Amino acid sequence: MTNPPARPAPEGRAIDDSACPDLQGALELVGRRWAGAILTAATHGAERFGEYRALVGGISDRMLSQRLKELEAEGLVERRVIPSTPVQIRYRLAPDGHALIAALQPLARWSALRSAPRGARH
């Protein structure tokens, strides 16, 4: 089966990655492997590295550490160092992380409905 020929974009209205850089950037951020699972774990109360590891099954320590650093750099996760013996490190959603989760919830509902059997869709 062949695809129909693509229609040309209206004059001066070609769409590429630069058409909506904000949306593209957001999709690339949350589309990174494990990022969504880590953010979801934070909403379920994970604070310590071991709690994240337990909630995000299958992730390696190295990948979890890398993703937490990236999410922190993006301002989605806050990292706190608690001076004790031994030193404790806690992670939690930053305000932007909470806002992102709120924005993603409708997408998650859409995805759940889409993956539901046809007769169960509303």
Short mmCIF file of C-alpha atoms in Angstrom, two decimals:
data_model
loop_
_atom_site.label_atom_id
_atom_site.label_comp_id
_atom_site.label_asym_id
_atom_site.label_seq_id
_atom_site.Cartn_x
_atom_site.Cartn_y
_atom_site.Cartn_z
CA MET A 1 0.00 0.00 0.00
CA THR A 2 1.47 3.34 -1.00
CA ASN A 3 0.98 6.61 0.80
CA PRO A 4 -0.83 9.36 -1.05
CA PRO A 5 1.42 12.18 -2.22
CA ALA A 6 2.00 14.82 0.40
CA ARG A 7 0.15 18.06 -0.10
CA PRO A 8 2.43 21.06 -0.27
CA ALA A 9 2.26 23.42 2.68
CA PRO A 10 0.39 26.67 2.05
CA GLU A 11 2.69 29.41 0.83
CA GLY A 12 5.13 30.40 3.59
CA ARG A 13 3.60 28.04 6.14
CA ALA A 14 5.90 25.00 6.16
CA ILE A 15 5.97 23.25 9.53
CA ASP A 16 9.21 22.01 11.01
CA ASP A 17 10.78 21.66 14.46
CA SER A 18 11.07 25.44 14.75
CA ALA A 19 7.31 25.95 14.27
CA CYS A 20 6.64 25.40 17.94
CA PRO A 21 9.93 25.25 19.83
CA ASP A 22 8.26 25.35 23.25
CA LEU A 23 6.11 22.30 22.56
CA GLN A 24 9.00 20.50 20.88
CA GLY A 25 11.26 21.17 23.86
CA ALA A 26 8.65 19.95 26.33
CA LEU A 27 8.02 16.77 24.37
CA GLU A 28 11.73 16.04 24.13
CA LEU A 29 12.15 16.60 27.87
CA VAL A 30 9.34 14.33 29.02
CA GLY A 31 10.04 11.88 26.22
CA ARG A 32 13.48 11.01 27.57
CA ARG A 33 13.67 7.42 28.72
CA TRP A 34 12.62 7.11 32.38
CA ALA A 35 11.83 10.82 32.88
CA GLY A 36 8.07 10.27 33.12
CA ALA A 37 8.49 7.32 35.49
CA ILE A 38 10.79 9.33 37.75
CA LEU A 39 8.40 12.28 37.85
CA THR A 40 5.53 9.91 38.59
CA ALA A 41 7.54 8.31 41.41
CA ALA A 42 8.00 11.78 42.90
CA THR A 43 4.22 12.26 42.92
CA HIS A 44 3.94 8.98 44.83
CA GLY A 45 6.14 10.32 47.63
CA ALA A 46 9.61 9.13 46.63
CA GLU A 47 12.30 11.30 48.18
CA ARG A 48 15.41 9.16 48.57
CA PHE A 49 17.39 7.53 45.79
CA GLY A 50 16.48 4.04 46.96
CA GLU A 51 12.77 4.91 46.95
CA TYR A 52 13.01 6.06 43.34
CA ARG A 53 14.91 2.90 42.42
CA ALA A 54 12.22 0.74 44.06
CA LEU A 55 9.35 2.58 42.32
CA VAL A 56 10.98 2.81 38.89
CA GLY A 57 11.53 -0.85 38.14
CA GLY A 58 14.29 -1.74 35.71
CA ILE A 59 16.26 1.50 35.87
CA SER A 60 19.97 1.30 36.61
CA ASP A 61 21.52 3.39 39.38
CA ARG A 62 23.61 5.24 36.79
CA MET A 63 20.57 6.13 34.66
CA LEU A 64 18.51 7.16 37.68
CA SER A 65 21.30 9.42 38.88
CA GLN A 66 21.71 10.94 35.41
CA ARG A 67 17.98 11.58 34.96
CA LEU A 68 17.61 13.10 38.44
CA LYS A 69 20.48 15.49 37.62
CA GLU A 70 18.84 16.41 34.29
CA LEU A 71 15.44 16.96 35.90
CA GLU A 72 17.09 19.09 38.57
CA ALA A 73 18.92 21.14 35.92
CA GLU A 74 15.58 21.69 34.14
CA GLY A 75 14.05 22.98 37.40
CA LEU A 76 11.57 20.11 37.69
CA VAL A 77 13.13 18.37 40.69
CA GLU A 78 14.74 19.92 43.76
CA ARG A 79 17.69 18.25 45.48
CA ARG A 80 18.29 18.82 49.19
CA VAL A 81 21.40 17.77 51.07
CA ILE A 82 20.71 17.02 54.72
CA PRO A 83 23.90 17.28 56.77
CA SER A 84 23.83 14.19 58.94
CA THR A 85 25.93 11.10 59.38
CA PRO A 86 25.76 9.75 56.77
CA VAL A 87 24.74 12.67 54.57
CA GLN A 88 21.20 12.28 53.24
CA ILE A 89 20.04 13.50 49.86
CA ARG A 90 16.36 14.08 49.24
CA TYR A 91 14.57 14.85 45.99
CA ARG A 92 11.12 16.32 45.47
CA LEU A 93 9.12 17.93 42.72
CA ALA A 94 9.83 21.61 42.23
CA PRO A 95 6.90 23.93 41.47
CA ASP A 96 7.60 23.56 37.74
CA GLY A 97 7.55 19.78 38.19
CA HIS A 98 4.10 19.97 39.79
CA ALA A 99 2.91 22.16 36.93
CA LEU A 100 4.28 19.69 34.38
CA ILE A 101 2.53 16.76 36.07
CA ALA A 102 -0.74 18.73 36.01
CA ALA A 103 -0.24 19.45 32.30
CA LEU A 104 0.53 15.79 31.53
CA GLN A 105 -2.48 14.32 33.34
CA PRO A 106 -4.90 14.99 30.45
CA LEU A 107 -2.42 13.38 28.06
CA ALA A 108 -2.18 10.33 30.33
CA ARG A 109 -6.00 10.06 30.41
CA TRP A 110 -6.11 10.34 26.61
CA SER A 111 -3.50 7.61 26.32
CA ALA A 112 -5.38 5.33 28.72
CA LEU A 113 -8.60 5.78 26.76
CA ARG A 114 -6.81 5.17 23.50
CA SER A 115 -5.30 1.93 24.72
CA ALA A 116 -8.61 0.70 26.16
CA PRO A 117 -10.54 -1.87 24.14
CA ARG A 118 -12.79 -0.17 21.56
CA GLY A 119 -16.02 -1.03 23.39
CA ALA A 120 -14.70 0.45 26.65
CA ARG A 121 -13.86 3.86 25.17
CA HIS A 122 -16.12 6.77 26.05
#
